[in-house]
PDB file of C-alpha atoms in Angstrom:
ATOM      1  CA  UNK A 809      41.554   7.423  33.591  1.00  0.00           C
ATOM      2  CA  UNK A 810      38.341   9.020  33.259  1.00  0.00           C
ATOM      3  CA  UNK A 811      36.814   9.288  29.877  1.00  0.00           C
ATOM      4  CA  UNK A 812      33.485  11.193  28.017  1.00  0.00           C
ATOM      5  CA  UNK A 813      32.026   9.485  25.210  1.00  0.00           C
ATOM      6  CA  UNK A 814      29.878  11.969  23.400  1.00  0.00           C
ATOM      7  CA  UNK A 815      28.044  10.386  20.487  1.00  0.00           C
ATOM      8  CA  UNK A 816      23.926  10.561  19.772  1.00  0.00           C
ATOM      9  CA  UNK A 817      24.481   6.375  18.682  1.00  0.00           C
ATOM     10  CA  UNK A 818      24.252   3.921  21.061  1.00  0.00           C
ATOM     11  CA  UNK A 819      25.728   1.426  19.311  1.00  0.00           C
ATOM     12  CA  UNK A 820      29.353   2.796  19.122  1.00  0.00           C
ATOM     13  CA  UNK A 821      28.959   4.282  22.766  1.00  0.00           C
ATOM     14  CA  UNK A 822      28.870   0.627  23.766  1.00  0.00           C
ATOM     15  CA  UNK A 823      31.345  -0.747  21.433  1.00  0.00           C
ATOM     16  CA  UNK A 824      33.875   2.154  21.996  1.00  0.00           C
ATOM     17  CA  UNK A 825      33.170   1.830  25.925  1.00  0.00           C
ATOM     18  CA  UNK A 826      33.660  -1.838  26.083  1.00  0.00           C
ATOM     19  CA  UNK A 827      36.981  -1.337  24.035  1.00  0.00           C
ATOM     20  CA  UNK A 828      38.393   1.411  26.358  1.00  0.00           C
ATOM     21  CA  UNK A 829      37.142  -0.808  29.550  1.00  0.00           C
ATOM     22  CA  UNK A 830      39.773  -3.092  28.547  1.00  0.00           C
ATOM     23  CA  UNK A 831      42.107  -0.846  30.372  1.00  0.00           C
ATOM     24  CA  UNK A 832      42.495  -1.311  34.121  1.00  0.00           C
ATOM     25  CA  UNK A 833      41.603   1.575  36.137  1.00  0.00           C
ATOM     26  CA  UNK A 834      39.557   3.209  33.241  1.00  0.00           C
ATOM     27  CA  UNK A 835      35.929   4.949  33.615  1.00  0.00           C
ATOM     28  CA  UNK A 836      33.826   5.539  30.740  1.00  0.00           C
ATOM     29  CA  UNK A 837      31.275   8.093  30.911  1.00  0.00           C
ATOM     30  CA  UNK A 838      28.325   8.567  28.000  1.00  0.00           C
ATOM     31  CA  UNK A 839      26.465  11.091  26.387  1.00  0.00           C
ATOM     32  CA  UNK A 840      24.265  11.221  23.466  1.00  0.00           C
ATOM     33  CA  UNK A 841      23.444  14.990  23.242  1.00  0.00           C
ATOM     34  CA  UNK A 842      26.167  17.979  22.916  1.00  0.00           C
ATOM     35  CA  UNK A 843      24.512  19.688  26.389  1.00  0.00           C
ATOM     36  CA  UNK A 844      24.404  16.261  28.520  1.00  0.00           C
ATOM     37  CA  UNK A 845      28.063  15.903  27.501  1.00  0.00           C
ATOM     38  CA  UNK A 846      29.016  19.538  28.407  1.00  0.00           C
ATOM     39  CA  UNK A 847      26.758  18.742  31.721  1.00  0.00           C
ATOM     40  CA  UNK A 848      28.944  15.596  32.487  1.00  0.00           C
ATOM     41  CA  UNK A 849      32.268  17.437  31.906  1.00  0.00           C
ATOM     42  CA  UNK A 850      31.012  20.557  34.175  1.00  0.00           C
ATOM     43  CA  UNK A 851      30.211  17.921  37.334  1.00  0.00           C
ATOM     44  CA  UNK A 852      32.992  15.979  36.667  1.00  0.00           C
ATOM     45  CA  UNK A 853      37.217  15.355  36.557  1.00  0.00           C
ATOM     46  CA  UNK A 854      37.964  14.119  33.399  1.00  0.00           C
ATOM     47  CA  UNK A 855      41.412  13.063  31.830  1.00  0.00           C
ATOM     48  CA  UNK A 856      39.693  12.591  27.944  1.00  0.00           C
ATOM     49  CA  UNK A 857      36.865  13.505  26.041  1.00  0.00           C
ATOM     50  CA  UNK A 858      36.236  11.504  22.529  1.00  0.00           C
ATOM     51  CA  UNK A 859      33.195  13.339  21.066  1.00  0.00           C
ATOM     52  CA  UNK A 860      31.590  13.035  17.801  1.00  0.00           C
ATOM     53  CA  UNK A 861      30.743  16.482  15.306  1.00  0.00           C
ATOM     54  CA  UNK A 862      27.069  15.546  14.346  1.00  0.00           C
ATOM     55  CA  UNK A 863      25.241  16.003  17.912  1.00  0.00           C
ATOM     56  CA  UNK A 864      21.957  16.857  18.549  1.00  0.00           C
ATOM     57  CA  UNK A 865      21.288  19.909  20.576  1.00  0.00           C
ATOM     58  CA  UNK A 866      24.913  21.576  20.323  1.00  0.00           C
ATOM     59  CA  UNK A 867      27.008  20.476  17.896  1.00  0.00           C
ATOM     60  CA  UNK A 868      30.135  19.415  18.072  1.00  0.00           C
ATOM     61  CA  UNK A 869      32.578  21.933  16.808  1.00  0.00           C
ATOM     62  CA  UNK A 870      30.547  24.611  19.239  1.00  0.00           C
ATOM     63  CA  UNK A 871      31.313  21.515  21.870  1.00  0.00           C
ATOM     64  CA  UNK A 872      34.599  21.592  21.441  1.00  0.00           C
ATOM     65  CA  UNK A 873      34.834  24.916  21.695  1.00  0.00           C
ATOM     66  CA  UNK A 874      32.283  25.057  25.086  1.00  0.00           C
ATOM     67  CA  UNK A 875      35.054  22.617  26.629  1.00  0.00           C
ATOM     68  CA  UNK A 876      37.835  24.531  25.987  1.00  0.00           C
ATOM     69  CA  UNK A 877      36.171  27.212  28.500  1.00  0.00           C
ATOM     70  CA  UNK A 878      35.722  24.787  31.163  1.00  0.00           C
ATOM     71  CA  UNK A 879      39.136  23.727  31.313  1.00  0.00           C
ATOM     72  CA  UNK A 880      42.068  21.795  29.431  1.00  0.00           C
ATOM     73  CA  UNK A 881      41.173  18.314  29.470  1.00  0.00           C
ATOM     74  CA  UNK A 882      42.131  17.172  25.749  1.00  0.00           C
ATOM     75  CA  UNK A 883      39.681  16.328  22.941  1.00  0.00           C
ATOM     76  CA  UNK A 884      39.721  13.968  20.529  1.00  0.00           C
ATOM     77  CA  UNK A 885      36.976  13.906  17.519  1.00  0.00           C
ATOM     78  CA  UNK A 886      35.905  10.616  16.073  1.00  0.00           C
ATOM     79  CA  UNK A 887      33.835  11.673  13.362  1.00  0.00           C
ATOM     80  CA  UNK A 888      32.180  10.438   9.410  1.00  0.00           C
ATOM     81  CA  UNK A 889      33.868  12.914   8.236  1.00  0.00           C
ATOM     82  CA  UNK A 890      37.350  12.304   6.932  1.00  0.00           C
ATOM     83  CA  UNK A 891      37.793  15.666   4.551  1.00  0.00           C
ATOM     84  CA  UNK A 892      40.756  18.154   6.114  1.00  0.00           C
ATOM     85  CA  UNK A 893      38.282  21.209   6.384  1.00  0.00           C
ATOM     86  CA  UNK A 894      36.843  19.421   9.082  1.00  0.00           C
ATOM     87  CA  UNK A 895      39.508  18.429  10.623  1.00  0.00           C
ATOM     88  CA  UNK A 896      40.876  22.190  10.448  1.00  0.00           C
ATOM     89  CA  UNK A 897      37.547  23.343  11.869  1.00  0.00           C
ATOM     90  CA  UNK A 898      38.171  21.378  14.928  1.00  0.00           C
ATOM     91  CA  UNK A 899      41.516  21.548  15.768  1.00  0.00           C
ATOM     92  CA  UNK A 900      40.839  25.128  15.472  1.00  0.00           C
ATOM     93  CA  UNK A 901      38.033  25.086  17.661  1.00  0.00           C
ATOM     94  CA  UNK A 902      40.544  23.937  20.338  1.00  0.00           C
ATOM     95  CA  UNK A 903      40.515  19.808  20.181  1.00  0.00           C
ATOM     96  CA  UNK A 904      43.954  17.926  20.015  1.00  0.00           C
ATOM     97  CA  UNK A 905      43.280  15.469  17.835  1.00  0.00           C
ATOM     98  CA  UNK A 906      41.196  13.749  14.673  1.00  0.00           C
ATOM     99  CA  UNK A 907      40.027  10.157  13.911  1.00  0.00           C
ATOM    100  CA  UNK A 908      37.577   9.347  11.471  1.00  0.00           C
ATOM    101  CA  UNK A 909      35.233   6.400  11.895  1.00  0.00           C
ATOM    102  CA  UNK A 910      37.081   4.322   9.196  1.00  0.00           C
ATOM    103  CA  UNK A 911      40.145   4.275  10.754  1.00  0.00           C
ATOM    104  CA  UNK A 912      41.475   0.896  12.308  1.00  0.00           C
ATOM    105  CA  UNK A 913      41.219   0.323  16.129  1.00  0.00           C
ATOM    106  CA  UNK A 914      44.512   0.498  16.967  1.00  0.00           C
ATOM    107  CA  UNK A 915      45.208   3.776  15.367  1.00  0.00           C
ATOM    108  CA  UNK A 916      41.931   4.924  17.186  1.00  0.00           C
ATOM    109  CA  UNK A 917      43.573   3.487  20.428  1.00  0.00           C
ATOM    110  CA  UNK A 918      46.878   5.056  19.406  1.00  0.00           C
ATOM    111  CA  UNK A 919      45.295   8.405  19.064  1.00  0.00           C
ATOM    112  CA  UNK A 920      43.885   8.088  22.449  1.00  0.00           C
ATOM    113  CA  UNK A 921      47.000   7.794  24.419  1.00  0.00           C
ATOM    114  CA  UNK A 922      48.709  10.333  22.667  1.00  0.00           C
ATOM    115  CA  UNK A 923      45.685  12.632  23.060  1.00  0.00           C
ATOM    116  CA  UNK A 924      45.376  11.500  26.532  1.00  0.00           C
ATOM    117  CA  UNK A 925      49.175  12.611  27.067  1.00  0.00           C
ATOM    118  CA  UNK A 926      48.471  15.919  25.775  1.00  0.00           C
ATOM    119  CA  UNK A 927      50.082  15.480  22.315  1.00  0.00           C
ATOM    120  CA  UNK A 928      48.355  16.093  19.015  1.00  0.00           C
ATOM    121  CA  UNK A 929      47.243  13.608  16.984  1.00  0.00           C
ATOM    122  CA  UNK A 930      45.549  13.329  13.123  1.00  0.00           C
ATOM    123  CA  UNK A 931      44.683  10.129  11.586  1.00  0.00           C
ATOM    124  CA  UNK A 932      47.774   9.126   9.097  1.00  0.00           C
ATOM    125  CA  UNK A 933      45.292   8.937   6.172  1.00  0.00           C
ATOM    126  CA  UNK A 934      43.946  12.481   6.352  1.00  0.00           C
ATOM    127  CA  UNK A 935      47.675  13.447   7.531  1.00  0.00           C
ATOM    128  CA  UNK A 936      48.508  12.051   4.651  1.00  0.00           C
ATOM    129  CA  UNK A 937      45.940  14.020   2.465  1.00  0.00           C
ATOM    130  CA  UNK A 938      47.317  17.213   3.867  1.00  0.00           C
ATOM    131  CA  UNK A 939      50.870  17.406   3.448  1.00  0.00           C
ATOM    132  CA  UNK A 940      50.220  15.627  -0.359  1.00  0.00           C
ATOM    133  CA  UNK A 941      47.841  18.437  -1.326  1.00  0.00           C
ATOM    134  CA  UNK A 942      49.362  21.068  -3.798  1.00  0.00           C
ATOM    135  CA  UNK A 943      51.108  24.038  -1.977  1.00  0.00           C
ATOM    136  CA  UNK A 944      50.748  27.907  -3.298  1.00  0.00           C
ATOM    137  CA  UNK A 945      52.879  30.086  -1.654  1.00  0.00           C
ATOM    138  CA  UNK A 946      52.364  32.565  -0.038  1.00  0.00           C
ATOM    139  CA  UNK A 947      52.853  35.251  -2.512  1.00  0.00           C
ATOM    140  CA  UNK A 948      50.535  34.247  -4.332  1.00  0.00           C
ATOM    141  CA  UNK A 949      47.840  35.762  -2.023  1.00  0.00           C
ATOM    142  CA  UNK A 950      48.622  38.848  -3.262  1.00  0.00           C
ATOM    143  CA  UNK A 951      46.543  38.979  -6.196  1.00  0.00           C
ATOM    144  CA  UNK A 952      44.213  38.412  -4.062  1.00  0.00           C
ATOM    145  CA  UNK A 953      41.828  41.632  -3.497  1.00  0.00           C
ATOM    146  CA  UNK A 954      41.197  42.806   0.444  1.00  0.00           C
ATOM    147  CA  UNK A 955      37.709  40.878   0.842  1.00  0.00           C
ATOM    148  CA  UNK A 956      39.173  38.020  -0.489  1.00  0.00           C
ATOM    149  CA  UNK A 957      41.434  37.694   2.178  1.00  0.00           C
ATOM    150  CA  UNK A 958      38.817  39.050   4.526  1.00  0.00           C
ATOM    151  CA  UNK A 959      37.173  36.187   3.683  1.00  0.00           C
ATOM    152  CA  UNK A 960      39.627  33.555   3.885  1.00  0.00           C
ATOM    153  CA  UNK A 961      40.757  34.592   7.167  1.00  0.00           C
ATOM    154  CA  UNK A 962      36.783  34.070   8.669  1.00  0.00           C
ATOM    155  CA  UNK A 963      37.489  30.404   6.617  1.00  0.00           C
ATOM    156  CA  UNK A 964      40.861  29.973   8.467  1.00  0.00           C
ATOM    157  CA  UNK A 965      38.524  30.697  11.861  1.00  0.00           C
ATOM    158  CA  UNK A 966      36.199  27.859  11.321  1.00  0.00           C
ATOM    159  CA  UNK A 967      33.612  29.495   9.888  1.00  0.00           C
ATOM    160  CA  UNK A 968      30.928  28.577   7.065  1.00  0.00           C
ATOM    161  CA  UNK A 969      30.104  30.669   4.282  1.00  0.00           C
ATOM    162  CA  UNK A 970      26.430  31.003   5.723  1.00  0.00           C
ATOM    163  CA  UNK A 971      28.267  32.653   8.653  1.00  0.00           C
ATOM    164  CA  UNK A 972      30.698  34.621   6.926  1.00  0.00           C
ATOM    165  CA  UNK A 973      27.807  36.124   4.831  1.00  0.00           C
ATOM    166  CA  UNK A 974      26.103  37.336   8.028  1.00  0.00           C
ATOM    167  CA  UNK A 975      28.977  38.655   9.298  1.00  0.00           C
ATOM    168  CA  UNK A 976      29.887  40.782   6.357  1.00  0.00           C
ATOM    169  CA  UNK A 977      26.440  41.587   5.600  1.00  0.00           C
ATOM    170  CA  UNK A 978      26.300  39.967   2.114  1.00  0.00           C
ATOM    171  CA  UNK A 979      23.978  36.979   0.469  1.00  0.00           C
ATOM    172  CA  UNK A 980      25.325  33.441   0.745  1.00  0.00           C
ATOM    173  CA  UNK A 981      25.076  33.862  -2.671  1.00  0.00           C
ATOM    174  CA  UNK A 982      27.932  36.145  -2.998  1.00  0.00           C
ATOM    175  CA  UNK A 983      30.272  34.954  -0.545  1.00  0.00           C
ATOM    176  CA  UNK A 984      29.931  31.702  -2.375  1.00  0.00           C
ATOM    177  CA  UNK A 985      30.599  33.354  -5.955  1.00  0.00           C
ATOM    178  CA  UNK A 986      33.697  35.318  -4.414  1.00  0.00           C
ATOM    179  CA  UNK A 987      35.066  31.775  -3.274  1.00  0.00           C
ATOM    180  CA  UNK A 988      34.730  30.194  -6.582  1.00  0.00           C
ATOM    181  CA  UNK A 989      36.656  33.269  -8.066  1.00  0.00           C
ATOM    182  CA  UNK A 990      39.359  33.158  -4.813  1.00  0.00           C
ATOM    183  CA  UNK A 991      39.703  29.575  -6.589  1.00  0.00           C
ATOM    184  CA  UNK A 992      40.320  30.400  -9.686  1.00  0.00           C
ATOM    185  CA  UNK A 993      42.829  32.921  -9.214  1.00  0.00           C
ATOM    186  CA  UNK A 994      44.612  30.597  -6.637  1.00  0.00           C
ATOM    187  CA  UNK A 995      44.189  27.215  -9.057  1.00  0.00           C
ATOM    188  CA  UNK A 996      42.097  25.049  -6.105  1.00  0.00           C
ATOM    189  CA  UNK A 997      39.213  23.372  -6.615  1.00  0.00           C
ATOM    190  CA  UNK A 998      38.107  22.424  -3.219  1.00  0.00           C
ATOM    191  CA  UNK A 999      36.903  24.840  -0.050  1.00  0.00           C
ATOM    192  CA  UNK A1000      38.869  22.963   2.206  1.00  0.00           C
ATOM    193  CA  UNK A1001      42.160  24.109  -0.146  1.00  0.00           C
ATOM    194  CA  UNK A1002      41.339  27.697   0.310  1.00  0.00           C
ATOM    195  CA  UNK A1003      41.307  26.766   4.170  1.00  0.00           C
ATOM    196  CA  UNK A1004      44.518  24.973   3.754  1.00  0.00           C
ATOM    197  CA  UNK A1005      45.976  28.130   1.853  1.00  0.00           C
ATOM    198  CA  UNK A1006      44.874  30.354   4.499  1.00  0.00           C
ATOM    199  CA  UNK A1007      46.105  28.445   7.581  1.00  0.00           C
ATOM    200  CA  UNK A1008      49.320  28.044   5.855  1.00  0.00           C
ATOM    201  CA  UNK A1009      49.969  31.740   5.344  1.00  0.00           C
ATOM    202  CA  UNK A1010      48.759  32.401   9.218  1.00  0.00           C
ATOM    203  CA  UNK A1011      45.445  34.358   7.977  1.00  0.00           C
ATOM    204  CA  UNK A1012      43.462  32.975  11.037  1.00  0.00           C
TER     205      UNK A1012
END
């Protein structure tokens, strides 16, 4: 099995490598930069890619995305960060699965072969996080004015409120005031629940 490692640290390139090595019949490939990475998966056939989210050059969520043009070969993330709006960001952005760095080795190696096989996979923890996290229904949204769902579907597409302000031609400012009040009417204190509430009622 052929396998991209796409992280700017050394250090777990080497300890992650040596780990997957330990598999007869496996080739590791590295990367430290978003572009070498995309470079590496352009010239060659890969059955995995493992990539982290904070890359230099081209991030990771935009790498994600870049590999889902070249082809299907599944991604899994290994990232820091363990809170759900990343995770939605990037299974969004086309990768099959989500490990944070915390998590144990064998779920790490568990989530590889079910990536690998072309299933999904989320770390249990942040799994966990999601289906435990208050639900609003549905109809609740409808309090909600038109640019407040405008904007909560651009947050179900994986986009930041720096982004959805340019799109919609407003401050940052104000798209970040209209989420607080999105919050308030809903009864969420967290972005990542207004992401949750919006993937949940298929706004994206």
């Amino acid at each position: 099995m052929n396998i991209l490692l796409v992280d700017d640290h050394a250090i777990v390139r080497a300890g992650l490598g040596r780990m997957l090595m330990m598999t007869p019949g496996t080739q590791v490939f590295e990367a430290a930069t978003g572009r070498d990475g995309l470079a590496i998966a352009r010239a060659n056939t890969l059955d995995l890619v493992i990539l982290d989210l904070n890359l230099p050059e081209l991030g990771g969520i935009e790498l994600v995305a870049r590999h889902r043009q070249i082809g299907a070969t599944p991604i899994l993330v290994l990232s820091m960060h363990a809170d759900p709006l990343y995770v939605a960001r990037a299974l969004n952005a086309g990768a099959q699965g989500y490990v944070s760095k915390n998590a144990s080795p064998d779920e790490l190696l568990l989530a590889i072969r079910k990536v690998a096989a072309g299933e999904r996979y989320v770390e249990q923890a942040i799994a966990q996080e999601l289906v435990t996290q208050a639900y609003v229904p549905a109809t609740t949204l409808a309090q909600l004015a038109p640019r407040d769902l405008e904007i909560l579907r651009h947050l179900a597409a994986g986009r930041s409120l720096s982004e959805i302000a340019d799109i919609l031609g407003l401050g940052y400012k104000t798209i970040a005031n209209n989420c607080s009040l999105i919050k308030s009417k809903l009864g969420v204190v967290r972005t990542a629940d207004l992401l949750r509430i919006a993937l949940e009622a298929g706004l994206c």
